[in-house]
mmCIF file of C-alpha atoms and ligand atoms in Angstrom:
data_model
loop_
_atom_site.group_PDB
_atom_site.id
_atom_site.type_symbol
_atom_site.label_atom_id
_atom_site.label_comp_id
_atom_site.label_asym_id
_atom_site.label_seq_id
_atom_site.Cartn_x
_atom_site.Cartn_y
_atom_site.Cartn_z
ATOM 1 C CA MET A 1 0.000 0.000 0.000
ATOM 2 C CA GLN A 2 1.163 3.562 -0.664
ATOM 3 C CA ILE A 3 1.836 5.512 2.534
ATOM 4 C CA ALA A 4 -0.574 8.267 1.524
ATOM 5 C CA GLU A 5 -3.341 5.625 1.230
ATOM 6 C CA THR A 6 -2.965 4.238 4.743
ATOM 7 C CA GLU A 7 -5.034 5.579 7.637
ATOM 8 C CA PHE A 8 -1.931 6.792 9.477
ATOM 9 C CA GLY A 9 -0.495 8.382 6.323
ATOM 10 C CA LYS A 10 -3.761 10.172 5.586
ATOM 11 C CA GLY A 11 -4.017 11.349 9.199
ATOM 12 C CA PHE A 12 -0.424 12.611 9.188
ATOM 13 C CA ILE A 13 -0.835 14.550 5.950
ATOM 14 C CA LYS A 14 -4.194 15.985 7.043
ATOM 15 C CA MET A 15 -2.583 17.287 10.217
ATOM 16 C CA CYS A 16 0.278 18.850 8.215
ATOM 17 C CA MET A 17 -2.268 20.636 6.044
ATOM 18 C CA ASP A 18 -4.445 21.668 8.996
ATOM 19 C CA GLY A 19 -1.390 23.178 10.716
ATOM 20 C CA HIS A 20 -0.378 24.866 7.469
ATOM 21 C CA ARG A 21 -3.840 26.436 7.088
ATOM 22 C CA MET A 22 -3.705 27.656 10.690
ATOM 23 C CA GLY A 23 -0.600 29.650 9.733
ATOM 24 C CA TRP A 24 1.603 27.730 12.158
ATOM 25 C CA HIS A 25 4.116 26.587 9.541
ATOM 26 C CA GLU A 26 5.457 29.618 7.706
ATOM 27 C CA ARG A 27 7.930 28.505 5.062
ATOM 28 C CA ASN A 28 9.538 25.340 6.464
ATOM 29 C CA GLY A 29 8.603 26.130 10.073
ATOM 30 C CA GLY A 30 7.710 23.305 12.423
ATOM 31 C CA ASN A 31 8.178 19.556 12.311
ATOM 32 C CA PHE A 32 6.217 16.444 13.114
ATOM 33 C CA SER A 33 6.727 12.738 13.791
ATOM 34 C CA TYR A 34 4.601 9.627 14.310
ATOM 35 C CA ARG A 35 5.744 6.314 15.836
ATOM 36 C CA ILE A 36 4.381 3.742 13.401
ATOM 37 C CA ARG A 37 2.633 0.593 14.717
ATOM 38 C CA PRO A 38 4.079 -2.804 13.657
ATOM 39 C CA GLU A 39 0.874 -3.708 11.760
ATOM 40 C CA GLU A 40 1.046 -0.377 9.918
ATOM 41 C CA ILE A 41 4.610 -1.143 8.875
ATOM 42 C CA GLU A 42 3.361 -4.417 7.379
ATOM 43 C CA GLN A 43 0.849 -2.452 5.260
ATOM 44 C CA ILE A 44 3.658 -0.442 3.650
ATOM 45 C CA ARG A 45 6.474 -3.026 3.791
ATOM 46 C CA GLU A 46 6.593 -3.437 -0.013
ATOM 47 C CA ASN A 47 7.452 0.272 -0.356
ATOM 48 C CA LEU A 48 10.257 0.345 2.211
ATOM 49 C CA ASN A 49 13.890 -0.169 1.313
ATOM 50 C CA ASP A 50 16.716 -1.283 3.582
ATOM 51 C CA THR A 51 19.618 -0.084 1.469
ATOM 52 C CA ASP A 52 20.128 3.449 2.788
ATOM 53 C CA MET A 53 23.212 4.138 4.907
ATOM 54 C CA TRP A 54 22.856 4.397 8.679
ATOM 55 C CA ARG A 55 23.225 7.974 9.930
ATOM 56 C CA GLU A 56 23.897 9.374 13.394
ATOM 57 C CA ILE A 57 20.851 10.678 15.270
ATOM 58 C CA GLY A 58 23.066 12.923 17.418
ATOM 59 C CA THR A 59 21.746 11.446 20.651
ATOM 60 C CA GLU A 60 20.831 8.025 22.044
ATOM 61 C CA VAL A 61 17.337 6.573 22.232
ATOM 62 C CA PRO A 62 17.876 2.907 23.190
ATOM 63 C CA ASP A 63 14.212 2.362 24.058
ATOM 64 C CA LEU A 64 13.280 3.170 20.450
ATOM 65 C CA ALA A 65 15.573 0.512 18.929
ATOM 66 C CA GLY A 66 13.948 -1.037 15.864
ATOM 67 C CA GLU A 67 11.035 1.432 15.802
ATOM 68 C CA TYR A 68 9.869 3.150 12.604
ATOM 69 C CA PHE A 69 8.728 6.783 12.370
ATOM 70 C CA LEU A 70 6.990 8.886 9.770
ATOM 71 C CA VAL A 71 8.636 12.329 9.915
ATOM 72 C CA THR A 72 8.692 15.640 8.075
ATOM 73 C CA GLY A 73 11.839 16.493 6.123
ATOM 74 C CA SER A 74 14.339 19.184 7.063
ATOM 75 C CA GLY A 75 13.685 22.362 5.092
ATOM 76 C CA LYS A 76 10.418 20.983 3.691
ATOM 77 C CA PHE A 77 7.174 22.947 3.783
ATOM 78 C CA PHE A 78 4.117 21.473 5.585
ATOM 79 C CA GLY A 79 1.919 22.990 2.891
ATOM 80 C CA ASN A 80 3.512 20.775 0.220
ATOM 81 C CA THR A 81 3.005 17.442 1.960
ATOM 82 C CA GLU A 82 -0.404 16.684 0.450
ATOM 83 C CA ALA A 83 0.640 17.359 -3.143
ATOM 84 C CA ASP A 84 3.922 15.467 -2.764
ATOM 85 C CA PRO A 85 4.198 13.198 0.299
ATOM 86 C CA GLU A 86 7.192 11.287 -1.055
ATOM 87 C CA GLY A 87 9.186 14.454 -1.707
ATOM 88 C CA ASN A 88 8.576 16.003 1.714
ATOM 89 C CA LEU A 89 8.192 13.169 4.238
ATOM 90 C CA ALA A 90 10.285 10.163 5.257
ATOM 91 C CA VAL A 91 9.879 6.846 6.996
ATOM 92 C CA ILE A 92 12.936 6.155 9.117
ATOM 93 C CA GLU A 93 14.044 3.073 11.027
ATOM 94 C CA ILE A 94 16.062 3.256 14.260
ATOM 95 C CA ASP A 95 19.000 0.845 14.655
ATOM 96 C CA GLU A 96 19.421 -1.747 17.391
ATOM 97 C CA GLN A 97 21.421 0.588 19.648
ATOM 98 C CA GLY A 98 19.131 3.572 19.239
ATOM 99 C CA ARG A 99 22.051 5.665 17.957
ATOM 100 C CA ARG A 100 21.480 5.750 14.225
ATOM 101 C CA TYR A 101 18.646 5.841 11.723
ATOM 102 C CA ARG A 102 18.185 5.110 8.051
ATOM 103 C CA ILE A 103 15.680 6.411 5.532
ATOM 104 C CA CYS A 104 13.410 3.611 4.283
ATOM 105 C CA TRP A 105 11.041 5.693 2.191
ATOM 106 C CA GLY A 106 10.545 9.287 1.042
ATOM 107 C CA LEU A 107 12.672 12.417 0.583
ATOM 108 C CA ARG A 108 12.778 11.297 -3.038
ATOM 109 C CA ASP A 109 14.862 14.243 -4.219
ATOM 110 C CA GLY A 110 17.325 14.026 -1.328
ATOM 111 C CA GLY A 111 17.425 15.542 2.110
ATOM 112 C CA VAL A 112 17.272 14.436 5.702
ATOM 113 C CA PRO A 113 14.593 14.243 8.405
ATOM 114 C CA THR A 114 13.674 17.303 10.462
ATOM 115 C CA SER A 115 16.482 19.256 12.117
ATOM 116 C CA GLU A 116 14.665 18.617 15.412
ATOM 117 C CA LEU A 117 14.994 14.825 15.079
ATOM 118 C CA PRO A 118 16.938 14.550 18.388
ATOM 119 C CA SER A 119 14.103 16.369 20.228
ATOM 120 C CA HIS A 120 11.412 14.307 18.532
ATOM 121 C CA LEU A 121 13.069 10.981 19.279
ATOM 122 C CA MET A 122 14.091 11.775 22.858
ATOM 123 C CA ASN A 123 10.555 12.952 23.588
ATOM 124 C CA HIS A 124 9.049 9.863 21.931
ATOM 125 C CA GLU A 125 11.307 7.708 24.063
ATOM 126 C CA VAL A 126 10.157 9.375 27.289
ATOM 127 C CA LYS A 127 6.478 9.378 26.334
ATOM 128 C CA LYS A 128 6.528 5.750 25.146
ATOM 129 C CA LYS A 129 7.728 4.757 28.598
ATOM 130 C CA ARG A 130 5.501 7.121 30.597
ATOM 131 C CA THR A 131 2.290 6.220 28.748
ATOM 132 C CA ASN A 132 2.879 2.490 28.229
ATOM 133 C CA GLY A 133 3.276 3.055 24.525
ATOM 134 C CA LYS A 134 0.053 5.054 24.094
ATOM 135 C CA HIS A 135 1.596 8.329 22.918
ATOM 136 C CA ARG A 136 2.733 8.100 19.306
ATOM 137 C CA VAL A 137 2.683 11.711 18.071
ATOM 138 C CA ILE A 138 5.131 14.572 18.637
ATOM 139 C CA TYR A 139 4.287 17.880 16.961
ATOM 140 C CA HIS A 140 6.177 21.162 16.821
ATOM 141 C CA CYS A 141 4.593 24.345 15.427
ATOM 142 C CA HIS A 142 5.046 28.134 15.460
ATOM 143 C CA PRO A 143 1.699 29.689 16.498
ATOM 144 C CA ALA A 144 1.876 33.480 16.761
ATOM 145 C CA ASN A 145 -0.066 34.102 19.971
ATOM 146 C CA ILE A 146 1.704 31.631 22.220
ATOM 147 C CA ILE A 147 5.039 32.934 20.903
ATOM 148 C CA ALA A 148 3.906 36.514 21.594
ATOM 149 C CA LEU A 149 3.174 35.616 25.212
ATOM 150 C CA THR A 150 6.784 34.510 25.719
ATOM 151 C CA PHE A 151 7.736 38.204 25.420
ATOM 152 C CA VAL A 152 5.280 39.440 28.034
ATOM 153 C CA LEU A 153 4.645 36.761 30.648
ATOM 154 C CA PRO A 154 7.324 35.504 33.025
ATOM 155 C CA LEU A 155 8.720 32.249 31.622
ATOM 156 C CA LYS A 156 7.228 30.209 34.447
ATOM 157 C CA GLU A 157 5.075 27.148 34.086
ATOM 158 C CA GLU A 158 2.742 28.277 36.906
ATOM 159 C CA VAL A 159 2.033 31.618 35.261
ATOM 160 C CA PHE A 160 1.547 30.315 31.704
ATOM 161 C CA THR A 161 -0.698 27.522 32.905
ATOM 162 C CA ARG A 162 -2.873 29.654 35.188
ATOM 163 C CA GLU A 163 -3.223 32.535 32.719
ATOM 164 C CA LEU A 164 -4.206 30.189 29.876
ATOM 165 C CA TRP A 165 -6.553 28.131 32.067
ATOM 166 C CA GLU A 166 -8.419 31.348 32.881
ATOM 167 C CA MET A 167 -9.038 32.106 29.203
ATOM 168 C CA MET A 168 -11.406 29.222 28.428
ATOM 169 C CA THR A 169 -13.284 27.079 30.929
ATOM 170 C CA GLU A 170 -12.325 23.790 29.292
ATOM 171 C CA CYS A 171 -8.576 24.464 29.221
ATOM 172 C CA PRO A 172 -7.825 22.829 32.602
ATOM 173 C CA VAL A 173 -9.653 19.704 31.455
ATOM 174 C CA ILE A 174 -7.642 19.586 28.228
ATOM 175 C CA PHE A 175 -4.229 20.317 29.770
ATOM 176 C CA PRO A 176 -4.585 19.484 33.473
ATOM 177 C CA ASP A 177 -0.834 18.907 33.848
ATOM 178 C CA GLY A 178 -0.142 22.469 32.761
ATOM 179 C CA ILE A 179 2.295 23.884 30.264
ATOM 180 C CA ALA A 180 6.042 23.750 30.647
ATOM 181 C CA VAL A 181 8.088 26.709 29.444
ATOM 182 C CA ILE A 182 11.763 26.625 28.591
ATOM 183 C CA PRO A 183 13.865 29.739 28.050
ATOM 184 C CA TRP A 184 15.235 30.552 24.613
ATOM 185 C CA MET A 185 17.732 28.006 23.331
ATOM 186 C CA VAL A 186 19.477 27.281 20.045
ATOM 187 C CA PRO A 187 17.136 24.916 18.189
ATOM 188 C CA GLY A 188 17.991 21.725 16.382
ATOM 189 C CA GLY A 189 20.418 19.883 18.606
ATOM 190 C CA LYS A 190 20.881 17.581 21.528
ATOM 191 C CA GLU A 191 20.783 20.343 24.159
ATOM 192 C CA ILE A 192 17.209 21.471 23.434
ATOM 193 C CA ALA A 193 16.260 17.786 23.070
ATOM 194 C CA VAL A 194 17.570 16.924 26.531
ATOM 195 C CA GLU A 195 15.908 19.965 28.086
ATOM 196 C CA SER A 196 12.554 19.233 26.405
ATOM 197 C CA SER A 197 12.624 15.566 27.325
ATOM 198 C CA ARG A 198 13.031 16.516 31.008
ATOM 199 C CA TYR A 199 9.751 18.443 30.866
ATOM 200 C CA ILE A 200 7.789 16.117 28.579
ATOM 201 C CA LYS A 201 7.869 13.501 31.353
ATOM 202 C CA ASN A 202 5.158 15.349 33.243
ATOM 203 C CA HIS A 203 3.622 17.544 30.546
ATOM 204 C CA ASP A 204 2.081 17.135 27.108
ATOM 205 C CA VAL A 205 2.833 20.726 26.070
ATOM 206 C CA ILE A 206 6.121 22.598 26.182
ATOM 207 C CA ILE A 207 6.626 26.172 25.057
ATOM 208 C CA TRP A 208 10.001 27.033 23.590
ATOM 209 C CA ALA A 209 10.362 30.754 24.374
ATOM 210 C CA HIS A 210 10.435 33.058 21.317
ATOM 211 C CA HIS A 211 10.129 29.991 19.094
ATOM 212 C CA GLY A 212 7.045 27.784 19.348
ATOM 213 C CA MET A 213 5.129 24.917 20.842
ATOM 214 C CA PHE A 214 5.985 21.240 21.285
ATOM 215 C CA CYS A 215 3.134 18.758 21.947
ATOM 216 C CA SER A 216 2.798 15.041 22.601
ATOM 217 C CA GLY A 217 -0.319 12.929 22.208
ATOM 218 C CA GLU A 218 -1.896 9.544 21.521
ATOM 219 C CA ASP A 219 -3.138 10.322 18.042
ATOM 220 C CA PHE A 220 -3.301 13.111 15.477
ATOM 221 C CA ASP A 221 -6.630 14.575 16.601
ATOM 222 C CA GLN A 222 -5.675 14.674 20.283
ATOM 223 C CA THR A 223 -2.300 16.249 19.603
ATOM 224 C CA PHE A 224 -3.520 18.830 17.114
ATOM 225 C CA GLY A 225 -6.523 19.600 19.335
ATOM 226 C CA LEU A 226 -4.191 20.218 22.246
ATOM 227 C CA ALA A 227 -2.006 22.634 20.257
ATOM 228 C CA HIS A 228 -5.135 24.363 18.942
ATOM 229 C CA THR A 229 -6.646 24.771 22.423
ATOM 230 C CA VAL A 230 -3.437 26.222 23.867
ATOM 231 C CA GLU A 231 -3.028 28.604 20.934
ATOM 232 C CA LYS A 232 -6.662 29.744 21.090
ATOM 233 C CA ALA A 233 -6.352 30.460 24.819
ATOM 234 C CA ALA A 234 -3.159 32.386 24.038
ATOM 235 C CA GLU A 235 -5.018 34.388 21.384
ATOM 236 C CA ILE A 236 -7.728 35.353 23.870
ATOM 237 C CA LEU A 237 -5.095 36.351 26.419
ATOM 238 C CA CYS A 238 -3.310 38.505 23.831
ATOM 239 C CA LYS A 239 -6.623 40.235 23.044
ATOM 240 C CA VAL A 240 -7.366 40.812 26.728
ATOM 241 C CA LEU A 241 -3.873 42.169 27.374
ATOM 242 C CA ALA A 242 -4.144 44.408 24.311
ATOM 243 C CA VAL A 243 -7.247 46.006 25.830
ATOM 244 C CA THR A 244 -6.223 46.184 29.455
ATOM 245 C CA PRO A 245 -3.471 44.869 31.727
ATOM 246 C CA VAL A 246 -6.074 44.248 34.457
ATOM 247 C CA LYS A 247 -8.874 41.704 34.065
ATOM 248 C CA ARG A 248 -12.108 43.005 35.478
ATOM 249 C CA GLN A 249 -13.264 39.477 36.376
ATOM 250 C CA THR A 250 -12.048 35.942 35.789
ATOM 251 C CA ILE A 251 -12.439 32.313 36.892
ATOM 252 C CA PRO A 252 -11.402 32.192 40.562
ATOM 253 C CA ALA A 253 -9.013 29.582 42.009
ATOM 254 C CA GLU A 254 -11.966 28.009 43.815
ATOM 255 C CA GLY A 255 -13.755 27.721 40.481
ATOM 256 C CA PHE A 256 -10.931 25.551 39.130
ATOM 257 C CA ARG A 257 -11.149 23.273 42.170
ATOM 258 C CA LYS A 258 -14.874 22.783 41.503
ATOM 259 C CA LEU A 259 -14.195 22.224 37.804
ATOM 260 C CA GLY A 260 -11.617 19.566 38.699
ATOM 261 C CA GLU A 261 -14.214 17.734 40.809
ATOM 262 C CA ALA A 262 -16.956 18.055 38.206
ATOM 263 C CA PHE A 263 -14.740 16.749 35.385
ATOM 264 C CA GLN A 264 -12.757 14.338 37.563
ATOM 265 C CA VAL A 265 -9.359 15.728 36.697
ATOM 266 C CA SER A 266 -6.773 16.490 39.293
ATOM 267 C CA LEU A 267 -5.516 20.047 38.974
ATOM 268 C CA PRO A 268 -2.242 20.611 40.855
ATOM 269 C CA GLU A 269 -2.516 23.225 43.604
ATOM 270 C CA LYS A 270 0.717 24.873 42.420
ATOM 271 C CA PHE A 271 -1.317 26.409 39.566
ATOM 272 C CA LEU A 272 -4.052 27.691 41.901
ATOM 273 C CA TYR A 273 -1.955 30.216 43.811
ATOM 274 C CA GLU A 274 -3.563 33.321 45.301
ATOM 275 C CA LYS A 275 -3.042 36.381 43.122
HETATM 276 O O1 LIG B 1 12.167 25.132 10.731
HETATM 277 O O2 LIG B 1 10.752 24.683 13.288
HETATM 278 O O3 LIG B 1 12.606 24.264 15.087
HETATM 279 C C1 LIG B 1 12.002 23.970 11.456
HETATM 280 C C2 LIG B 1 11.830 24.327 12.876
HETATM 281 C C3 LIG B 1 12.981 24.194 13.766
HETATM 282 ZN ZN1 LIG B 2 10.685 25.503 15.222
#
């Protein structure tokens, strides 16, 4: 079967195009990876090759040995993935030590997987372990409002989480573990990968200051929906802050405690500080 005909291939490409239409992937901005299930690999086996050279990942991910991923290509545009999946995406296989990968399909005209491959794989490794294999999607995008907030809010997880929770009642239900924030770093290497993987243990959303958002989830809808919810809350907060620095009224801390009970989610008290 062609990759673009499989359910996971269609879902991956749809999410690329949805993100593109949201304006979160200017030029070649953002990157995206999916940990492919063994039965899905069997569907596409006839289209995979095992002749490419092994290449260094730039970090070690031993718990991903032998896994396959569908990933976006470095320098490729999300908006082109539907018209030309094979030119813009790749299926990669991880070696038995978790140190190297090889391209089994895609990037037809040359190229390599996303420059953020170390971050993607280290975060997949952590999430695979923490969720008993449930999380399969890691998504990085550049939404304007959440990036804007990294210039005006303190870069603290408590503040980002609480301020965004207040913007839409359902936010705490959708990201009860809050939002991690890491200060500006050089993208594309092991350092930002190690830092992100520390935070992804206990969060599904990380904000890279002055850069973008990094999300983990079980499937495409959940992961995209999470990014969308965070970005929409950020948009509302930007609008509020553009009108006034002082909210006239908001959801009180006690309101969040009641919401947690009503929706049976546990909301950490560290986000419900007195203001
Ligand atoms: O351009 O988003 O973080 C790709 C990126 C790097
Ligand atoms: Zn980026």
